[in-house]
Every structure is written in C-alpha cells, then in structure tokens.
Short mmCIF file of C-alpha atoms in Angstrom, two decimals:
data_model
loop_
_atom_site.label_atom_id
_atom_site.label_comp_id
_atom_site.label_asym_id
_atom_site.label_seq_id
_atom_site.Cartn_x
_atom_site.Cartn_y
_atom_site.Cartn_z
CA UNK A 1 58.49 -44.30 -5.97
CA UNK A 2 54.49 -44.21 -6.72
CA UNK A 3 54.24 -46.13 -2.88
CA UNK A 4 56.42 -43.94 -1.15
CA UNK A 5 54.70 -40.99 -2.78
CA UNK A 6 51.19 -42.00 -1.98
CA UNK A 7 52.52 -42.52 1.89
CA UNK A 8 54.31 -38.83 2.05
CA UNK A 9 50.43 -37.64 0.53
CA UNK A 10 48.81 -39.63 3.33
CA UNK A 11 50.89 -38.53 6.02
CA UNK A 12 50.97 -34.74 4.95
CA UNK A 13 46.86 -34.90 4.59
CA UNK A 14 46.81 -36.23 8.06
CA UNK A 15 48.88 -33.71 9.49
CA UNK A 16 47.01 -30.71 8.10
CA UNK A 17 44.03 -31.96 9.40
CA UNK A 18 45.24 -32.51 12.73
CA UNK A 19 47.03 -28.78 12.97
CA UNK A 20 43.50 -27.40 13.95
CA UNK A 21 42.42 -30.34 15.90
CA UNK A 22 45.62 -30.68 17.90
CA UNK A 23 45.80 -27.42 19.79
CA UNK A 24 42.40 -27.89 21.36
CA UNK A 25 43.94 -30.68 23.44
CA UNK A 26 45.42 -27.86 25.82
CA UNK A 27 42.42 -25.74 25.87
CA UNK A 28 39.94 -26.12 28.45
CA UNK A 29 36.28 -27.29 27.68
CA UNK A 30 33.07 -25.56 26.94
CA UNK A 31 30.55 -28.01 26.94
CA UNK A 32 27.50 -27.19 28.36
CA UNK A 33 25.71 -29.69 30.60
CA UNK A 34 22.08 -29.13 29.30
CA UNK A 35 19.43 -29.45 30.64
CA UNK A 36 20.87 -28.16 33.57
CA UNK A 37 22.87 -25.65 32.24
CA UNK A 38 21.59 -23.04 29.88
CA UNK A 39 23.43 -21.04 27.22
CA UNK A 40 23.09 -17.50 27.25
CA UNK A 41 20.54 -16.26 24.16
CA UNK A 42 20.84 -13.13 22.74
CA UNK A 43 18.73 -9.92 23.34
CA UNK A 44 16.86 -10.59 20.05
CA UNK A 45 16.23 -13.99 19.69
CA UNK A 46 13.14 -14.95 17.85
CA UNK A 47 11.72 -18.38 18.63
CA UNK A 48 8.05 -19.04 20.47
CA UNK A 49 5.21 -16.32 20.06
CA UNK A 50 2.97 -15.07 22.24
CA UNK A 51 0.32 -12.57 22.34
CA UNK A 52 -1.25 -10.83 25.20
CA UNK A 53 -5.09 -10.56 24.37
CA UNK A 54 -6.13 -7.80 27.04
CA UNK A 55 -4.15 -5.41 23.95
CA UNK A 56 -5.27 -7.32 20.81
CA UNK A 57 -7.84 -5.63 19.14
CA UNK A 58 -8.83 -8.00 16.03
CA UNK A 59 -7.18 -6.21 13.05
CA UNK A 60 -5.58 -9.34 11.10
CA UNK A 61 -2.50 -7.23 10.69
CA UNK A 62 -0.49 -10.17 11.92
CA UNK A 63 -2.10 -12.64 9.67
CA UNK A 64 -2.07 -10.65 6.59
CA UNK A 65 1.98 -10.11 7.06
CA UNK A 66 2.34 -14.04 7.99
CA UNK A 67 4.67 -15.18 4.60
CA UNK A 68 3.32 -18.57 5.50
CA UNK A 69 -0.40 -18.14 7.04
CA UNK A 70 0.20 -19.88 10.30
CA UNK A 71 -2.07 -17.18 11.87
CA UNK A 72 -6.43 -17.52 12.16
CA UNK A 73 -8.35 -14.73 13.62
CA UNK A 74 -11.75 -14.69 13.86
CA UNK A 75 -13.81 -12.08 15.17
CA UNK A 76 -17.63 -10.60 15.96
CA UNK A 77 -18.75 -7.17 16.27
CA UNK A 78 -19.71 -5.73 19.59
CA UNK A 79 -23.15 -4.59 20.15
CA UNK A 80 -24.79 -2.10 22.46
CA UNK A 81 -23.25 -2.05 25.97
CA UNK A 82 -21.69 -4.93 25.47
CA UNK A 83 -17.75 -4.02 24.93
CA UNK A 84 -14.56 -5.60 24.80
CA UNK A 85 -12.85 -2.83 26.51
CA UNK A 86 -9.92 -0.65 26.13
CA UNK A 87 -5.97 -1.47 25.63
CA UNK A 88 -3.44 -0.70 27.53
CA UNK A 89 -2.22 2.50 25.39
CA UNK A 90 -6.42 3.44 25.94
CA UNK A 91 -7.75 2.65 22.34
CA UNK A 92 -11.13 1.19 22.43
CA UNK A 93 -11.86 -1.98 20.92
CA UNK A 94 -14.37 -2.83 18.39
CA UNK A 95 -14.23 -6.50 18.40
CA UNK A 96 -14.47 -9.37 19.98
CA UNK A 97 -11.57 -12.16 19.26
CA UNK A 98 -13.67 -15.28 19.21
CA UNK A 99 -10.48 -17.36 17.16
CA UNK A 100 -6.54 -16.92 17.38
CA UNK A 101 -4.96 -19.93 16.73
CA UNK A 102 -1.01 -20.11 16.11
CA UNK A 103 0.19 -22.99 14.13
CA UNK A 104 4.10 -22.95 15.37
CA UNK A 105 4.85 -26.12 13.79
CA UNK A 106 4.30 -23.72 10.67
CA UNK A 107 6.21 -20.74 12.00
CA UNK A 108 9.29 -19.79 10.37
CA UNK A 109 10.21 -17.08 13.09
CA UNK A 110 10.77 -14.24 10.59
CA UNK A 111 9.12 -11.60 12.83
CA UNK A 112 6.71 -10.00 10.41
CA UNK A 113 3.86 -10.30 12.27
CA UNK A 114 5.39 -8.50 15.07
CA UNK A 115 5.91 -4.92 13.19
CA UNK A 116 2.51 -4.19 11.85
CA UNK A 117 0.60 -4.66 15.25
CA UNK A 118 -0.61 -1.39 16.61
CA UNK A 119 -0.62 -2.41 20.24
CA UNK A 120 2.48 -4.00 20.07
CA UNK A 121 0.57 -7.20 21.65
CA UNK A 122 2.02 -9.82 19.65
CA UNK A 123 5.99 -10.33 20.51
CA UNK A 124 8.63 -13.49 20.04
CA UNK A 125 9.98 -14.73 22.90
CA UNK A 126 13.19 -16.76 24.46
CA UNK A 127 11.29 -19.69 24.70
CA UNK A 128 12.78 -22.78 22.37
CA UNK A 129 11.87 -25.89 24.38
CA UNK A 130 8.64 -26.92 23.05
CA UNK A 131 8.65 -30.64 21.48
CA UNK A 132 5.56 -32.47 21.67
CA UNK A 133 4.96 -35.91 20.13
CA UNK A 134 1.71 -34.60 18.87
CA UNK A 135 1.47 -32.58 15.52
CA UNK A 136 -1.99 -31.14 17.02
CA UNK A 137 -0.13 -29.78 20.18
CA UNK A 138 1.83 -27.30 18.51
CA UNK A 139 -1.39 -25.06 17.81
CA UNK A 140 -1.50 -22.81 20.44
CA UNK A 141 -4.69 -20.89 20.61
CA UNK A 142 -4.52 -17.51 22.99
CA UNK A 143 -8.45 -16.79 23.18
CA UNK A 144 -9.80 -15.87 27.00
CA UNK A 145 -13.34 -16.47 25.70
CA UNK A 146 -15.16 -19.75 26.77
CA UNK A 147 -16.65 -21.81 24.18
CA UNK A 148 -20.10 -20.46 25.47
CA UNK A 149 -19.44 -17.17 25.51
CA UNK A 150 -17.98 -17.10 21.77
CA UNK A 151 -21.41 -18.48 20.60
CA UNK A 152 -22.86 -16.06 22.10
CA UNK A 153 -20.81 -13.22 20.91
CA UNK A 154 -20.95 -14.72 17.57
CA UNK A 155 -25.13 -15.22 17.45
CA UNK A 156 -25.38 -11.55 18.85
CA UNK A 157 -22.82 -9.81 16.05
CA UNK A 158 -24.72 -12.10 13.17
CA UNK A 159 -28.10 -10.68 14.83
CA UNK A 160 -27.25 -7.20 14.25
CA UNK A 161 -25.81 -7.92 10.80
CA UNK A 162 -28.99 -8.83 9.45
CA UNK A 163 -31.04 -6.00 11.35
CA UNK A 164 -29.00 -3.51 9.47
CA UNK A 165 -29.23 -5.47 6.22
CA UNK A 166 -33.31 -5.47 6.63
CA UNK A 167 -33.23 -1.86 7.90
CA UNK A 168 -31.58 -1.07 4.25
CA UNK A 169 -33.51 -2.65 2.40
CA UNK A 170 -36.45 -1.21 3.59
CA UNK A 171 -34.86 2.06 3.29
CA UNK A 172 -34.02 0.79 -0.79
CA UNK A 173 -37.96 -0.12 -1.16
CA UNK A 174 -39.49 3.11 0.21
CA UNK A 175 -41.02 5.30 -2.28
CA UNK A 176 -38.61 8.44 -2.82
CA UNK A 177 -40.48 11.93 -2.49
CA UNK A 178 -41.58 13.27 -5.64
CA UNK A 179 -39.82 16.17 -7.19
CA UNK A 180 -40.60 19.55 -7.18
CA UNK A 181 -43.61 21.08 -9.54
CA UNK A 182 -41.96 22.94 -12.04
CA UNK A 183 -43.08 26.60 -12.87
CA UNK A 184 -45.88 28.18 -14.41
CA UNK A 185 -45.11 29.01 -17.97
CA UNK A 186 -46.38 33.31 -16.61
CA UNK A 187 -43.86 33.26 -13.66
CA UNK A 188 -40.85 32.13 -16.14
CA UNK A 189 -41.94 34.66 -18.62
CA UNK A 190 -41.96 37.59 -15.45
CA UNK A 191 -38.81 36.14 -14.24
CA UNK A 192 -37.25 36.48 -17.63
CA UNK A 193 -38.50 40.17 -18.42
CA UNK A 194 -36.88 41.15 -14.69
CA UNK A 195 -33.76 39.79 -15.33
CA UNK A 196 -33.59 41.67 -18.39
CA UNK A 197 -34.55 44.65 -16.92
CA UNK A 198 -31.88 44.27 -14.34
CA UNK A 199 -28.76 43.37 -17.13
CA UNK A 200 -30.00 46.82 -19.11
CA UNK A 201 -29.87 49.02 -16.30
CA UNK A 202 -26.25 47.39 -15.53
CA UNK A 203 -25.28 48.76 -18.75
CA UNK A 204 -26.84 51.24 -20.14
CA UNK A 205 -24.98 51.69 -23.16
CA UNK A 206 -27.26 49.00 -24.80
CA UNK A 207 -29.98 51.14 -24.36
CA UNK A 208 -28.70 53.08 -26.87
CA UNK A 209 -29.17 53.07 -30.91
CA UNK A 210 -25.51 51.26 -32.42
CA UNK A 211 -24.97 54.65 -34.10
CA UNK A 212 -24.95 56.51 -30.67
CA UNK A 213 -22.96 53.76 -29.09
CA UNK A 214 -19.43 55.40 -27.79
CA UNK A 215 -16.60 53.52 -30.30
CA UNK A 216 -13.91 51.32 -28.49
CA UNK A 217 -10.70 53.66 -28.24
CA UNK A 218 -7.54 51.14 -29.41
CA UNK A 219 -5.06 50.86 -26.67
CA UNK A 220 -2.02 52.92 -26.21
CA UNK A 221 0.68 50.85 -26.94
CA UNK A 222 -1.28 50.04 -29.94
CA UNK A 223 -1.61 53.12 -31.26
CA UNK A 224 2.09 54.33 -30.90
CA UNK A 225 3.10 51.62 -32.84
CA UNK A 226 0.55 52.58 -35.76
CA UNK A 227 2.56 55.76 -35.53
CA UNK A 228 6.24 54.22 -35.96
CA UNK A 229 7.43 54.15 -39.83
CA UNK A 230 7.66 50.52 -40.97
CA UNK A 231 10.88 49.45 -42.06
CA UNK A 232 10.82 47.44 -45.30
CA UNK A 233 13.91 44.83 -45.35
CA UNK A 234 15.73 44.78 -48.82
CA UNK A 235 14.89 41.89 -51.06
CA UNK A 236 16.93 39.07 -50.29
CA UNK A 237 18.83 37.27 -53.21
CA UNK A 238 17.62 34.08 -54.01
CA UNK A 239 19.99 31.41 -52.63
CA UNK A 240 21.81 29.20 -54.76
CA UNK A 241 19.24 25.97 -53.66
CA UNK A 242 16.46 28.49 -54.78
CA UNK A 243 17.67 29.08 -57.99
CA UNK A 244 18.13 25.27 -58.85
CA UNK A 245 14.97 24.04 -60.74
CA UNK A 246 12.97 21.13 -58.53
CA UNK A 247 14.42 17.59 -59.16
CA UNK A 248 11.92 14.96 -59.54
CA UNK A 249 12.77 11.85 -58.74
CA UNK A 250 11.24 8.87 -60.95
CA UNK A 251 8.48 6.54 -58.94
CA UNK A 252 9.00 3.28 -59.14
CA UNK A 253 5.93 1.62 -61.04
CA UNK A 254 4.12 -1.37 -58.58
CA UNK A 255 4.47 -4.71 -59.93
CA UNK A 256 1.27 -6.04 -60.15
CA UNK A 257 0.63 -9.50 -59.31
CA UNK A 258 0.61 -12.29 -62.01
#
C-alpha cells in the first residue's frame, strides 16, 4: 500500500503542476525578438539620467536629495561681465558648473533628485541599454566647459574670493571714529532746569503748597457702595469636624545607626 500511495502522490503532484502549464500549449506566443523588437515602456519609467546644462544653475539640490551620493557638482562664482547666462524659464545664473559627474553604476533610480530642481533640468529617461565592460564608463559627466576654460573660471572666482577677504580685513583693521564729546557739566545743568520748567507748567497743580492741592474725589461706583448698608451673615455653627479636638498622630522616632 505505502508504494502505491507514494505513486498516486507523484502522479497527483505532477498533474497540478501541469494544470497551469498545459493550457499555454494552445495559446499563441509573446516572445519578443530583442534586439530587434522592443517592448513598449511605460510613460514613467525611470532608468538613465540626464541633465540639460543650458538650465542648470549650480544649486546642489540634486546632490543633497541623492540617498546614495552618486551626484558631484562643483562650481565657481562669476565675476564682472563675465556670466553664465539665463535659463530657459529667464532666471539668471550665478555660477559657473565647472564639475557634474553622474556615477550611474551607483544610481538606484529613485527619482529624488528630479523633484527639488528648480529648472526642472535634471529628468530620467527611457534609456536602459547602457552596459559597458568598464566600471569607469558608467560616469557620465554633462559639463560644456573645456578643461581650459574651467581653470580659468576657477582661478578667476578664487581671485575675487581673496580680494573680498583682504578688502575686509582692511575694513576690520581701520581705526573706528571716535565717539562723540560728551557735554559740559553747565549745558546738562541748563538742560535739566528747562525740562523742569517745562513738566511744572504741564501741571500746575505742583506749583501749589500740598495743603492747597485739590483732594482726589473717589469714584462713583465707589462711593454708592460706601452708601449701601452692609449685611452681616449670621454666625455659622461650628461643624461637627470643627468641634472634634486635633488628633495628633505619634512620629515615629529615627533609628539611629549602630
């Protein structure tokens, strides 16, 4: 009985199995010959970045919301005449990009660095097929600069960095203006005798001896109630806790210590 048991398992394992196998048999395939055919992505798909530079404007927004830090910027501050332009939306930028380096070997294609851009210059794209043999391949850097012209914009920004530094620094060592002579003890004494002049003609009840001085009528409400009787509650009795004489209860004496 155990053998023909263990067959009826085997068969009835094999059976349930092939129930969702079997009916495929009928249907009619849906492979895809890739390369040459392509599946259809959908609207959203996140995979490749890329960033159009003509809109980025330096801010590290994108590399301060990268979970995993797969963004570099570097920048340098424009001097003079010498600007980076305006956006497409017509901001003005600031800075000049000299470093933006994507590591997408790194890139976990979350999307957070797309949100907090303000130019909406950074965006994922459709874009999956990009295998290189090469770890060092897979950093795409998205600078228009030549290598020339970021040394240049670099030595120019650090140039006017340490103007302004000197320029404060002088400004910190120059000798602040001395303060104001203070006043002759004669012109504080007049100043104080006109002021007091001017507070007794303000009031001129001071003026007057106290005796003469008009008395501060009460107010109204005040005096009406001076004029109401004052009802006098009756004595209370004493309650019947009042009455009790005070219990005191015994403290308990402090060991002291042997």
């Amino acid at each position: 009985m155990s053998i023909l048991s263990d067959i009826w398992e085997g068969v009835r394992t094999t059976l349930i199995g092939l129930r969702v196998t079997v009916p495929y048999i009928w249907r009619r395939p849906v492979t895809l010959q890739y390369p040459h055919e392509r599946p259809d992505l959908p609207e959203r798909t996140r995979n490749r970045l890329y960033v159009n530079m003509d809109d980025c404007i330096g801010c590290d927004q994108c590399a301060r919301a990268c979970p995993v830090n797969c963004i570099d910027i570097e920048t340098a501050k424009s001097v003079g005449e010498d600007s980076p332009g305006v956006t497409s939306n017509g901001k003005r930028k600031a800075l000049w990009v000299t470093r933006f380096d994507i590591d997408i070997a790194k890139c976990c294609y979350c999307g957070l660095c797309t949100f907090p851009c303000p130019t909406e210059c950074i965006k994922m794209t459709d874009v999956f097929e990009f295998a290189e043999q090469e770890r060092n391949n897979l950093i795409y850097s998205y600078v228009t600069l030549t290598p020339a012209e970021i040394l240049e914009k670099i030595a120019t920004s650090e140039e006017a960095e340490r103007e302004l530094a000197e320029q404060k620094k002088a400004a910190a060592a120059a000798p602040k203006p001395a303060a104001a002579p203070a006043a002759p003890a004669a012109t504080r004494a007049a100043f104080s005798a006109s002021a007091s002049r001017r507070c007794r003609r303000r009031s001129p009840q001071r003026n007057r001896p106290p005796a003469e001085r008009p008395r501060p009528s009460r107010p109204r409400a005040r005096r009406r109630a001076s004029r109401r009787p004052q009802r006098r509650s009756p004595p209370r009795s004493p309650s019947r806790r009042a009455r009790r004489p005070p219990t005191r209860t015994p403290r308990r004496r402090r060991r002291s210590p042997r």
